[in-house]
Amino acid sequence: MAVFRGVRTRVLLIAALIAVIVTVTGGSLLIVRDRVRRQVAQDLSADLTHSLSTFQNIQRQRRDVLIRENELLADLPSLKALMTTGDKRTIADGAIDLWKVSGSDLFALVDAYGRVLIVYTKGRPPSETLVEALQQTMTRPQEHYLTADGRLFDFSMRPLYFGGEAQGTLLGYVISGYQIDRNVIGLIGHASGDDAAFLAGPNIVASTLSPELQQELLLKFPSLLSTVSGRNAEVVLGGDHYLGTGADLSGEAEGQLRLVVLKSFAQANRSIREINRLVLLLGAAALVLGTLLMITLSRIVTEPLELLAQGVRAFGFGNPSHGLPDNGTREVRELSTAFARMRGEIIMTNRALLDSERLATIGSMASSVSHDLRHYLAAVYANAEFLSSARLSQEERVELFEDIQLAVHGATELLDSLLIFSKTGVAFHRERDSLLRIAEKAVSLLKAHPEAEGVSIKMECDDPSGGYALVDPKQMQRAIYNLLLNACQSTHRTPPPREVSLVISNAGDTVSVTITDSGPGVAEHIRNSLFEPFVSEGKQSGTGLGLTLAHAVAKEHGGTVTLVSTRPGETVFQLSLQFNFSGVGATTPS
């Protein structure tokens, strides 16, 4: 078997096929050789039609692969995160690595409004014509072909969603594709040995023909116009006769686009002449040779393929150590090596994915802690600066020192709460307390925050008792603080006066904290996902966790945080609690 290690499978198959044809048809050709000459044209016509169908099927398979690759690309968290920035320069810089990883000849990102943000192409840079053509395809989703700059691309467009496709927010679109050039057409038409050309209007944009034959084809193209309706036509190119057929692809592209497949008569004529000369001498030898060759070929090809299939099945069932064949034809050995490499990459990728998920969890926890902790540190830092002034009175120093103590205690309470939760799983310690007192502490702490500067904060309490409820004072202070901070941040997006009001009221067995701000209102596209992590709109700072944390605290207390109403100049959030909700870990004062 070692003599066949360097032989390509295709060569063996062609040799076997020729041997079988000679053996089966040798005797008949002596009698019907005149009829064979008349039948050649019909056979070539049938082969050409089949080649066209095969060519289109392979092209569709490549497109299916492209669509699946684009779907995987659209699901990348890094791409979604990049699109959420909304900054064209940032998107352009970050998209370069994604384009290189995808390996696409064409890569583009489009925002949610259908505007092309960036375009990258291999070879020469994209022109304005290509960008305009991409822009126009946004209104024609049924198109898969793009012609511009004398190039032809087969592309796929996939929407990007933040969250699920059914209920998520549309971030934009990702477009990827590959250029259909001489090499691609050569690979597709390799099995049949046919020549092909793509014609966009009066120009050839991709072909396996030489430049001289392409010019002849353009001159004689009117004679091939009938091929797009399913009929074949003969044409002479470079002194050789060709049988041509084609397909109209205009429905999948802007303007006219045709695929023309040509089969040369040269091979058929050579076969007829060869058969006439050799049929008498090689008929008997071909029968024996063909039989032996097919038996040998089956042993060379099928046995390694069966071993490879067993290795694939074993890997599918979770056994990555199953042996793979190292013998057979060159294609089989290359396939075995490629699968072994792919198997190792999949195992490494799975391990890396697990590691990245662990890091993402740690990062989310760090973001949540830093969101509150940095506000306490800001209060300490600001008051410490004031204390360094020699012009302050003793009373002012005592007041600043009390503010520092309040911030330090707040930070300590936050860390203690996280520590208790990590050890026991019960983070809240509830007792009956006044929401008015808790809100006053939150407002006092908020005034040291830069976002509260220039904002008028008013408080009212409709409950003479001060709005008592069974709550964890520390966590409820965090929730009210985050709602007030969110309101202050919103007012900075509008001109003065900037106002925030807090009203405590009760109705039945429910006590509510209503916070109203004079900001521009909540954007409509984030209202349904307002309390999800990292959702933010139009803020210069913040991580998008404030409302999430407030909602989580309210939920742990059996309550809710809702967006009551929003319009320019007035946005109302309401935190509602039950008077006597105890929940898990609640305690009552002695």
Coordinates of C-alpha atoms in Angstrom, one line a residue:
M1 CA 0.0 0.0 0.0
A2 CA 3.0 2.4 0.4
V3 CA 3.1 3.0 -3.3
F4 CA -0.2 4.8 -3.2
R5 CA 0.6 7.1 -0.2
G6 CA 1.4 10.1 -2.5
V7 CA -1.3 9.5 -5.1
R8 CA -4.4 11.8 -4.9
T9 CA -7.8 10.1 -4.5
R10 CA -9.2 12.0 -7.5
V11 CA -6.5 10.5 -9.8
L12 CA -7.4 7.0 -8.6
L13 CA -11.1 7.6 -9.1
I14 CA -10.6 9.0 -12.6
A15 CA -8.4 6.1 -13.5
A16 CA -10.9 3.6 -12.2
L17 CA -13.8 5.4 -14.0
I18 CA -11.9 5.3 -17.3
A19 CA -11.2 1.6 -16.9
V20 CA -14.8 0.8 -16.1
I21 CA -16.1 2.9 -19.1
V22 CA -13.6 1.3 -21.5
T23 CA -14.5 -2.2 -20.2
V24 CA -18.3 -1.7 -20.4
T25 CA -18.5 0.3 -23.6
G26 CA -15.5 -1.1 -25.6
G27 CA -17.4 -3.8 -27.5
S28 CA -20.4 -1.6 -28.0
L29 CA -18.4 1.3 -29.4
L30 CA -17.1 -0.9 -32.3
I31 CA -20.7 -1.3 -33.4
V32 CA -22.3 2.0 -32.5
R33 CA -19.4 4.4 -32.9
D34 CA -21.3 6.4 -35.5
R35 CA -24.2 6.7 -33.1
V36 CA -21.8 7.8 -30.3
R37 CA -20.7 10.8 -32.3
R38 CA -24.4 11.9 -32.6
Q39 CA -25.0 11.1 -28.9
V40 CA -22.0 13.1 -27.6
A41 CA -23.8 16.4 -27.9
Q42 CA -26.8 15.1 -26.0
D43 CA -24.6 13.6 -23.3
L44 CA -22.7 16.8 -22.9
S45 CA -25.9 18.7 -22.7
A46 CA -27.1 16.5 -19.8
D47 CA -23.7 16.7 -18.1
L48 CA -23.7 20.5 -18.5
T49 CA -27.2 20.8 -16.9
H50 CA -26.1 18.5 -14.1
S51 CA -22.9 20.6 -13.7
L52 CA -24.9 23.8 -13.5
S53 CA -27.1 22.2 -10.8
T54 CA -24.0 20.9 -8.9
F55 CA -22.4 24.3 -9.2
Q56 CA -25.4 26.0 -7.7
N57 CA -25.8 23.4 -5.0
I58 CA -22.2 23.9 -3.9
Q59 CA -22.6 27.6 -4.0
R60 CA -25.7 27.3 -1.8
Q61 CA -23.8 25.0 0.6
R62 CA -21.0 27.6 0.9
R63 CA -23.7 30.3 1.6
D64 CA -25.2 28.1 4.3
V65 CA -21.8 27.8 5.9
L66 CA -21.4 31.6 5.6
I67 CA -24.8 32.1 7.2
R68 CA -23.9 29.8 10.1
E69 CA -20.6 31.5 10.6
N70 CA -22.3 34.9 10.6
E71 CA -24.8 33.7 13.2
L72 CA -21.9 32.6 15.5
L73 CA -20.3 36.0 14.9
A74 CA -23.5 37.9 15.8
D75 CA -23.7 36.0 19.1
L76 CA -20.2 37.1 20.2
P77 CA -20.5 39.1 23.4
S78 CA -17.5 41.2 22.4
L79 CA -19.2 42.3 19.2
K80 CA -22.5 43.2 21.0
A81 CA -20.5 45.1 23.6
L82 CA -18.7 47.0 20.9
M83 CA -22.0 48.0 19.2
T84 CA -23.5 49.2 22.4
T85 CA -20.8 52.0 22.6
G86 CA -22.5 53.8 19.7
D87 CA -19.2 55.5 18.8
K88 CA -18.1 55.0 15.2
R89 CA -14.4 55.4 15.9
T90 CA -14.5 52.9 18.8
I91 CA -16.5 50.4 16.7
A92 CA -14.0 50.8 13.8
D93 CA -11.0 50.2 16.0
G94 CA -12.6 47.2 17.8
A95 CA -14.0 45.6 14.6
I96 CA -10.6 45.1 13.0
D97 CA -9.7 42.1 15.3
L98 CA -13.2 40.6 14.8
W99 CA -12.7 40.9 11.0
K100 CA -9.4 39.2 11.2
V101 CA -10.7 36.4 13.4
S102 CA -13.7 35.8 11.0
G103 CA -11.4 35.5 8.0
S104 CA -14.0 37.0 5.8
D105 CA -13.2 38.8 2.5
L106 CA -16.0 41.3 3.3
F107 CA -16.9 42.6 6.8
A108 CA -19.2 45.4 7.7
L109 CA -21.2 46.7 10.7
V110 CA -24.4 48.6 10.4
D111 CA -26.2 50.4 13.2
A112 CA -29.9 49.8 14.2
Y113 CA -31.0 52.6 11.8
G114 CA -29.5 50.9 8.8
R115 CA -26.4 53.2 8.5
V116 CA -23.2 51.5 7.5
L117 CA -20.6 52.2 10.2
I118 CA -17.5 50.4 9.0
V119 CA -16.5 48.3 6.0
Y120 CA -13.4 46.1 5.6
T121 CA -12.3 44.1 2.6
K122 CA -9.3 42.0 1.8
G123 CA -7.1 43.1 -1.1
R124 CA -7.8 46.7 -1.9
P125 CA -9.7 49.0 0.5
P126 CA -13.4 49.5 0.0
S127 CA -14.5 52.4 -2.1
E128 CA -17.5 54.7 -1.8
T129 CA -19.2 52.7 -4.5
L130 CA -19.0 49.5 -2.3
V131 CA -20.2 51.4 0.8
E132 CA -23.2 52.8 -1.2
A133 CA -24.0 49.3 -2.5
L134 CA -23.9 47.9 1.0
Q135 CA -26.2 50.7 2.2
Q136 CA -28.7 49.9 -0.6
T137 CA -28.8 46.2 0.4
M138 CA -30.2 47.1 3.8
T139 CA -33.5 47.8 2.0
R140 CA -33.4 44.5 0.0
P141 CA -32.8 41.6 2.5
Q142 CA -33.4 39.0 -0.1
E143 CA -30.2 39.8 -1.9
H144 CA -27.1 37.7 -1.3
Y145 CA -24.8 39.0 -4.1
L146 CA -23.0 42.3 -4.1
T147 CA -21.2 43.7 -7.1
A148 CA -19.0 46.8 -6.8
D149 CA -15.4 47.9 -7.8
G150 CA -15.4 45.1 -10.3
R151 CA -15.7 42.5 -7.6
L152 CA -18.5 40.1 -6.7
F153 CA -19.2 39.1 -3.1
D154 CA -21.6 36.5 -1.7
F155 CA -22.6 37.9 1.7
S156 CA -24.8 37.2 4.7
M157 CA -26.5 39.8 6.9
R158 CA -27.4 39.0 10.5
P159 CA -29.1 41.3 13.1
L160 CA -27.4 41.9 16.5
Y161 CA -29.6 41.9 19.6
F162 CA -28.9 42.8 23.2
G163 CA -30.7 40.0 24.9
G164 CA -32.8 37.4 23.0
E165 CA -33.9 37.9 19.5
A166 CA -37.6 37.9 20.4
Q167 CA -37.6 40.5 23.1
G168 CA -34.1 42.0 23.0
T169 CA -32.9 45.4 21.8
L170 CA -31.7 45.7 18.2
L171 CA -28.1 46.9 18.2
G172 CA -27.4 46.8 14.5
Y173 CA -26.3 44.3 11.8
V174 CA -23.2 42.4 11.0
I175 CA -22.4 41.6 7.4
S176 CA -19.8 39.1 6.3
G177 CA -19.0 37.5 3.0
Y178 CA -16.4 36.1 0.7
Q179 CA -15.3 37.3 -2.7
I180 CA -16.2 35.1 -5.7
D181 CA -13.1 35.2 -7.8
R182 CA -11.2 32.8 -10.1
N183 CA -9.9 30.7 -7.2
V184 CA -13.4 30.3 -5.6
I185 CA -15.0 29.4 -8.9
G186 CA -12.1 27.0 -9.6
L187 CA -12.7 25.2 -6.3
I188 CA -16.4 24.9 -6.9
G189 CA -16.0 23.7 -10.5
H190 CA -13.0 21.5 -9.7
A191 CA -15.0 18.2 -9.5
S192 CA -16.7 18.7 -12.9
G193 CA -13.7 20.3 -14.7
D194 CA -16.0 22.9 -16.3
D195 CA -15.3 26.6 -16.8
A196 CA -17.7 29.2 -15.4
A197 CA -18.2 33.0 -15.4
F198 CA -20.3 35.5 -13.4
L199 CA -21.5 38.4 -15.6
A200 CA -22.8 41.6 -13.9
G201 CA -24.5 43.5 -16.7
P202 CA -22.1 43.7 -19.6
N203 CA -19.0 42.9 -17.5
I204 CA -17.4 39.7 -16.3
V205 CA -16.7 40.0 -12.5
A206 CA -15.3 36.5 -12.0
S207 CA -14.3 33.6 -14.3
T208 CA -12.0 30.6 -14.7
L209 CA -11.4 31.6 -18.3
S210 CA -8.2 33.3 -19.5
P211 CA -8.5 37.1 -20.2
E212 CA -8.4 36.5 -23.9
L213 CA -11.3 34.0 -23.8
Q214 CA -13.2 36.4 -21.5
Q215 CA -13.1 39.1 -24.1
E216 CA -14.4 36.6 -26.7
L217 CA -17.2 35.6 -24.4
L218 CA -18.3 39.2 -24.0
L219 CA -18.4 39.6 -27.7
K220 CA -20.4 36.4 -28.2
F221 CA -22.5 36.8 -25.1
P222 CA -25.8 37.7 -26.9
S223 CA -25.8 34.2 -28.4
L224 CA -25.8 32.8 -24.8
L225 CA -28.7 34.9 -23.6
S226 CA -31.0 32.0 -24.3
T227 CA -29.1 29.9 -21.8
V228 CA -30.7 31.7 -18.8
S229 CA -34.1 30.3 -19.8
G230 CA -32.8 26.7 -19.5
R231 CA -31.6 26.0 -23.1
N232 CA -28.0 25.2 -24.1
A233 CA -26.0 27.0 -26.8
E234 CA -22.7 26.3 -28.6
V235 CA -20.0 28.9 -28.8
V236 CA -16.5 29.0 -30.1
L237 CA -13.8 30.4 -27.9
G238 CA -10.1 30.4 -28.8
G239 CA -10.8 27.9 -31.6
D240 CA -12.4 25.4 -29.3
H241 CA -16.1 24.5 -29.2
Y242 CA -18.0 24.9 -25.9
L243 CA -21.4 24.0 -24.9
G244 CA -22.8 26.6 -22.5
T245 CA -25.7 27.0 -20.2
G246 CA -26.5 29.4 -17.4
A247 CA -28.8 30.7 -14.7
D248 CA -30.2 34.2 -14.0
L249 CA -29.3 35.3 -10.5
S250 CA -30.7 38.8 -10.8
G251 CA -33.3 38.1 -8.1
E252 CA -30.5 37.8 -5.5
A253 CA -28.5 40.9 -6.6
E254 CA -29.0 44.5 -7.6
G255 CA -29.2 44.7 -11.4
Q256 CA -28.4 41.9 -13.8
L257 CA -26.3 39.0 -12.6
R258 CA -25.9 35.8 -14.6
L259 CA -23.9 32.6 -14.1
V260 CA -22.6 30.9 -17.3
V261 CA -21.1 27.4 -17.2
L262 CA -19.1 26.1 -20.2
K263 CA -18.1 22.6 -21.0
S264 CA -15.5 22.0 -23.7
F265 CA -16.0 19.5 -26.5
A266 CA -12.3 18.9 -26.6
Q267 CA -12.3 16.1 -24.0
A268 CA -15.3 14.4 -25.6
N269 CA -13.6 14.5 -29.0
R270 CA -10.4 13.1 -27.6
S271 CA -12.3 10.4 -25.8
I272 CA -14.0 9.4 -29.1
R273 CA -10.7 9.2 -31.0
E274 CA -9.0 7.4 -28.1
I275 CA -11.8 4.8 -28.0
N276 CA -11.7 4.3 -31.7
R277 CA -7.9 3.5 -31.5
L278 CA -7.7 1.5 -28.4
V279 CA -11.0 -0.3 -28.0
L280 CA -9.8 -3.4 -29.9
L281 CA -6.4 -3.6 -28.1
L282 CA -7.4 -2.6 -24.6
G283 CA -10.9 -4.0 -24.2
A284 CA -9.9 -7.2 -22.5
A285 CA -7.1 -5.7 -20.6
A286 CA -9.3 -2.9 -19.3
L287 CA -11.8 -5.4 -17.9
V288 CA -9.2 -7.1 -15.8
L289 CA -7.3 -3.9 -14.9
G290 CA -10.5 -2.1 -13.9
T291 CA -11.6 -5.0 -11.6
L292 CA -8.3 -5.2 -9.9
L293 CA -8.0 -1.5 -9.6
M294 CA -11.4 -1.0 -8.0
I295 CA -10.7 -3.8 -5.5
T296 CA -7.4 -2.2 -4.5
L297 CA -9.0 1.3 -4.4
S298 CA -11.7 0.2 -2.0
R299 CA -9.1 -1.2 0.4
I300 CA -7.0 2.0 0.2
V301 CA -9.8 4.4 0.6
T302 CA -12.6 2.8 2.6
E303 CA -10.6 1.2 5.5
P304 CA -9.0 4.5 6.6
L305 CA -12.3 6.3 6.2
E306 CA -14.0 3.8 8.4
L307 CA -11.4 4.3 11.1
L308 CA -11.8 8.0 10.8
A309 CA -15.6 7.8 11.1
Q310 CA -15.1 5.7 14.3
G311 CA -12.9 8.3 15.7
V312 CA -15.4 11.0 14.9
R313 CA -18.3 9.0 16.5
A314 CA -16.1 8.4 19.6
F315 CA -15.4 12.1 20.0
G316 CA -19.1 12.8 19.6
F317 CA -19.8 10.5 22.5
G318 CA -17.1 12.1 24.7
N319 CA -14.0 10.0 24.0
P320 CA -11.3 12.4 22.8
S321 CA -8.5 9.7 22.9
H322 CA -9.8 7.4 20.2
G323 CA -7.1 6.5 17.6
L324 CA -7.2 8.1 14.1
P325 CA -5.9 6.6 10.9
D326 CA -2.4 7.5 9.7
N327 CA -2.4 5.6 6.4
G328 CA -4.4 5.8 3.1
T329 CA -4.4 8.4 0.4
R330 CA -3.1 11.9 0.9
E331 CA -6.5 13.4 1.3
V332 CA -7.5 10.8 3.9
R333 CA -4.4 11.5 5.9
E334 CA -4.8 15.2 5.6
L335 CA -8.4 14.9 6.8
S336 CA -7.3 12.8 9.7
T337 CA -4.6 15.3 10.7
A338 CA -7.1 18.2 10.4
F339 CA -9.7 16.4 12.5
A340 CA -7.1 15.7 15.2
R341 CA -6.1 19.3 15.2
M342 CA -9.7 20.5 15.4
R343 CA -10.4 18.0 18.2
G344 CA -7.6 19.5 20.2
E345 CA -8.7 23.1 19.5
I346 CA -12.2 22.3 20.6
I347 CA -11.0 20.8 23.9
M348 CA -8.8 23.9 24.5
T349 CA -11.6 26.2 23.6
N350 CA -14.0 24.6 26.0
R351 CA -11.5 24.9 28.8
A352 CA -10.9 28.6 27.9
L353 CA -14.6 29.2 27.9
L354 CA -15.0 27.8 31.4
D355 CA -12.2 30.1 32.6
S356 CA -13.7 33.1 30.9
E357 CA -17.1 32.4 32.6
R358 CA -15.4 32.4 36.0
L359 CA -13.7 35.7 35.3
A360 CA -17.0 37.2 34.1
T361 CA -18.7 36.2 37.3
I362 CA -15.8 37.8 39.4
G363 CA -16.0 40.9 37.2
S364 CA -19.7 41.3 37.7
M365 CA -19.4 41.0 41.5
A366 CA -16.5 43.6 41.5
S367 CA -18.6 46.0 39.4
S368 CA -21.6 45.7 41.8
V369 CA -19.4 46.4 44.9
S370 CA -17.5 49.3 43.3
H371 CA -20.7 51.0 42.2
D372 CA -21.6 51.7 45.9
L373 CA -18.2 51.7 47.5
R374 CA -16.8 54.5 45.3
H375 CA -19.6 56.8 46.4
Y376 CA -18.6 56.3 50.0
L377 CA -14.9 56.9 49.2
A378 CA -15.8 60.1 47.2
A379 CA -17.6 61.4 50.3
V380 CA -14.5 60.7 52.5
Y381 CA -12.1 62.2 50.0
A382 CA -14.2 65.4 49.5
N383 CA -14.7 66.0 53.3
A384 CA -11.0 65.2 54.0
E385 CA -10.0 68.0 51.6
F386 CA -12.3 70.5 53.4
L387 CA -10.8 69.4 56.7
S388 CA -7.3 70.4 55.5
S389 CA -8.4 74.0 55.3
A390 CA -7.2 76.2 58.2
R391 CA -10.1 78.7 57.9
L392 CA -12.8 76.2 59.1
S393 CA -14.4 76.7 62.5
Q394 CA -14.5 73.9 65.1
E395 CA -18.2 73.4 64.5
E396 CA -17.6 73.0 60.7
R397 CA -14.8 70.6 61.3
V398 CA -17.0 68.5 63.6
E399 CA -19.8 68.5 60.9
L400 CA -17.3 67.4 58.2
F401 CA -15.9 64.7 60.5
E402 CA -19.4 63.4 61.1
D403 CA -20.0 63.2 57.3
I404 CA -16.7 61.2 57.0
Q405 CA -17.9 58.9 59.8
L406 CA -21.2 58.4 58.0
A407 CA -19.5 57.5 54.7
V408 CA -17.0 55.1 56.4
H409 CA -19.8 53.4 58.3
G410 CA -21.8 53.1 55.0
A411 CA -18.8 51.5 53.3
T412 CA -18.2 49.2 56.3
E413 CA -21.9 48.2 56.3
L414 CA -21.8 47.4 52.6
L415 CA -18.7 45.1 53.0
D416 CA -20.2 43.5 56.1
S417 CA -23.4 42.8 54.2
L418 CA -21.5 41.2 51.3
L419 CA -19.4 39.2 53.8
I420 CA -22.5 37.9 55.7
F421 CA -24.1 37.0 52.4
S422 CA -21.1 35.0 51.2
K423 CA -20.9 33.1 54.4
T424 CA -24.5 32.3 55.3
G425 CA -26.6 33.2 52.2
V426 CA -28.8 35.5 54.3
A427 CA -27.8 39.1 53.6
F428 CA -30.7 41.1 55.2
H429 CA -31.5 41.7 58.9
R430 CA -34.9 43.3 59.1
E431 CA -36.4 45.3 61.8
R432 CA -39.2 47.9 62.1
D433 CA -37.8 51.2 61.2
S434 CA -38.9 54.6 59.8
L435 CA -38.5 55.1 56.0
L436 CA -38.3 58.8 56.6
R437 CA -35.3 58.5 58.8
I438 CA -33.7 56.1 56.3
A439 CA -34.4 58.5 53.5
E440 CA -32.9 61.4 55.4
K441 CA -29.7 59.4 55.8
A442 CA -29.6 58.6 52.1
V443 CA -30.1 62.3 51.2
S444 CA -27.4 63.4 53.6
L445 CA -25.0 60.9 52.0
L446 CA -26.1 61.9 48.5
K447 CA -25.3 65.6 49.0
A448 CA -21.6 64.7 49.1
H449 CA -21.8 63.1 45.6
P450 CA -20.8 65.3 42.6
E451 CA -24.0 64.3 40.7
A452 CA -26.1 66.1 43.5
E453 CA -24.4 69.4 42.9
G454 CA -26.8 72.0 41.6
V455 CA -29.8 69.7 42.3
S456 CA -32.6 70.8 44.6
I457 CA -33.8 67.8 46.7
K458 CA -37.1 68.1 48.5
M459 CA -38.6 65.6 51.0
E460 CA -42.2 65.0 52.1
C461 CA -43.9 62.4 54.4
D462 CA -47.7 62.0 54.3
D463 CA -47.5 59.5 57.2
P464 CA -47.3 61.2 60.6
S465 CA -45.5 58.2 62.0
G466 CA -42.7 58.5 59.5
G467 CA -43.6 55.5 57.3
Y468 CA -42.6 52.6 59.5
A469 CA -42.0 49.2 57.8
L470 CA -40.2 45.9 58.5
V471 CA -36.9 46.5 56.5
D472 CA -33.2 46.1 56.7
P473 CA -32.2 49.8 57.2
K474 CA -28.8 49.5 55.6
Q475 CA -30.0 47.8 52.5
M476 CA -33.1 50.1 52.2
Q477 CA -30.8 53.1 52.5
R478 CA -28.8 51.7 49.6
A479 CA -31.9 51.3 47.5
I480 CA -33.3 54.8 48.2
Y481 CA -29.8 56.3 47.6
N482 CA -29.5 54.6 44.2
L483 CA -32.9 55.8 43.2
L484 CA -32.1 59.4 44.2
L485 CA -28.7 59.2 42.5
N486 CA -30.3 58.0 39.3
A487 CA -32.8 60.9 39.5
C488 CA -29.9 63.4 40.0
Q489 CA -28.0 62.0 37.1
S490 CA -31.1 62.4 34.9
T491 CA -31.6 66.0 35.8
H492 CA -28.1 66.9 34.6
R493 CA -29.3 66.1 31.1
T494 CA -31.6 69.2 31.2
P495 CA -31.0 72.9 31.8
P496 CA -31.7 74.3 35.3
P497 CA -33.6 74.4 37.5
R498 CA -32.8 70.8 38.4
E499 CA -35.3 69.3 40.9
V500 CA -35.8 66.0 42.7
S501 CA -38.6 65.2 45.1
L502 CA -39.1 62.3 47.5
V503 CA -42.5 61.6 48.9
I504 CA -43.3 58.9 51.5
S505 CA -46.9 57.8 51.7
N506 CA -49.0 54.8 52.8
A507 CA -52.2 53.2 51.5
G508 CA -53.7 50.2 53.2
D509 CA -50.9 47.7 54.1
T510 CA -48.4 49.3 51.7
V511 CA -45.9 52.1 52.2
S512 CA -44.4 53.8 49.2
V513 CA -41.4 56.0 48.4
T514 CA -42.1 58.0 45.3
I515 CA -39.1 59.8 43.6
T516 CA -39.7 62.4 40.9
D517 CA -37.1 64.2 38.8
S518 CA -37.2 66.9 36.2
G519 CA -35.0 65.1 33.7
P520 CA -35.8 64.4 30.0
G521 CA -37.4 61.0 30.7
V522 CA -36.5 57.4 30.1
A523 CA -35.7 56.4 26.5
E524 CA -38.4 54.2 25.1
H525 CA -36.1 51.5 23.8
I526 CA -34.8 50.7 27.3
R527 CA -38.0 50.9 29.3
N528 CA -38.6 47.1 29.1
S529 CA -35.1 46.3 30.3
L530 CA -34.6 49.2 32.7
F531 CA -33.9 47.1 35.8
E532 CA -31.5 44.7 34.0
P533 CA -27.8 45.0 34.8
F534 CA -25.7 47.4 32.8
V535 CA -28.6 49.1 31.1
S536 CA -28.0 52.9 30.9
E537 CA -28.8 55.7 28.6
G538 CA -27.2 59.2 28.1
K539 CA -25.2 59.2 31.4
Q540 CA -21.6 60.4 31.5
S541 CA -20.9 58.1 34.5
G542 CA -22.3 55.0 36.2
T543 CA -22.3 51.3 35.5
G544 CA -26.0 50.7 34.9
L545 CA -26.3 48.8 38.2
G546 CA -28.1 51.4 40.4
L547 CA -31.7 50.6 39.5
T548 CA -30.8 46.9 39.4
L549 CA -29.6 47.0 43.0
A550 CA -32.6 49.0 44.1
H551 CA -35.0 46.6 42.4
A552 CA -33.2 43.6 44.0
V553 CA -33.4 45.1 47.5
A554 CA -37.1 45.9 47.1
K555 CA -37.8 42.4 45.8
E556 CA -36.0 40.9 48.8
H557 CA -38.4 42.9 51.0
G558 CA -41.4 41.6 49.1
G559 CA -41.9 44.9 47.3
T560 CA -41.2 46.4 43.9
V561 CA -39.6 49.3 42.1
T562 CA -41.6 50.5 39.1
L563 CA -41.4 53.2 36.5
V564 CA -44.8 54.9 37.1
S565 CA -44.6 57.5 34.3
T566 CA -42.0 59.3 32.2
R567 CA -42.1 62.3 29.9
P568 CA -39.8 65.3 29.3
G569 CA -39.6 67.2 32.5
E570 CA -41.0 64.5 34.8
T571 CA -40.1 60.9 35.5
V572 CA -41.6 59.1 38.5
F573 CA -40.2 55.9 40.1
Q574 CA -42.0 54.3 43.0
L575 CA -40.6 51.8 45.6
S576 CA -43.5 50.0 47.3
L577 CA -43.2 47.8 50.4
Q578 CA -45.6 45.8 52.6
F579 CA -45.9 46.9 56.2
N580 CA -45.5 43.4 57.7
F581 CA -43.5 41.5 55.2
S582 CA -40.9 39.5 57.1
G583 CA -39.3 37.3 54.5
V584 CA -36.2 35.2 55.2
G585 CA -33.9 36.3 58.0
A586 CA -36.3 38.9 59.4
T587 CA -36.1 39.9 63.0
T588 CA -38.3 42.0 65.2
P589 CA -37.1 44.3 68.0
S590 CA -37.5 43.2 71.6

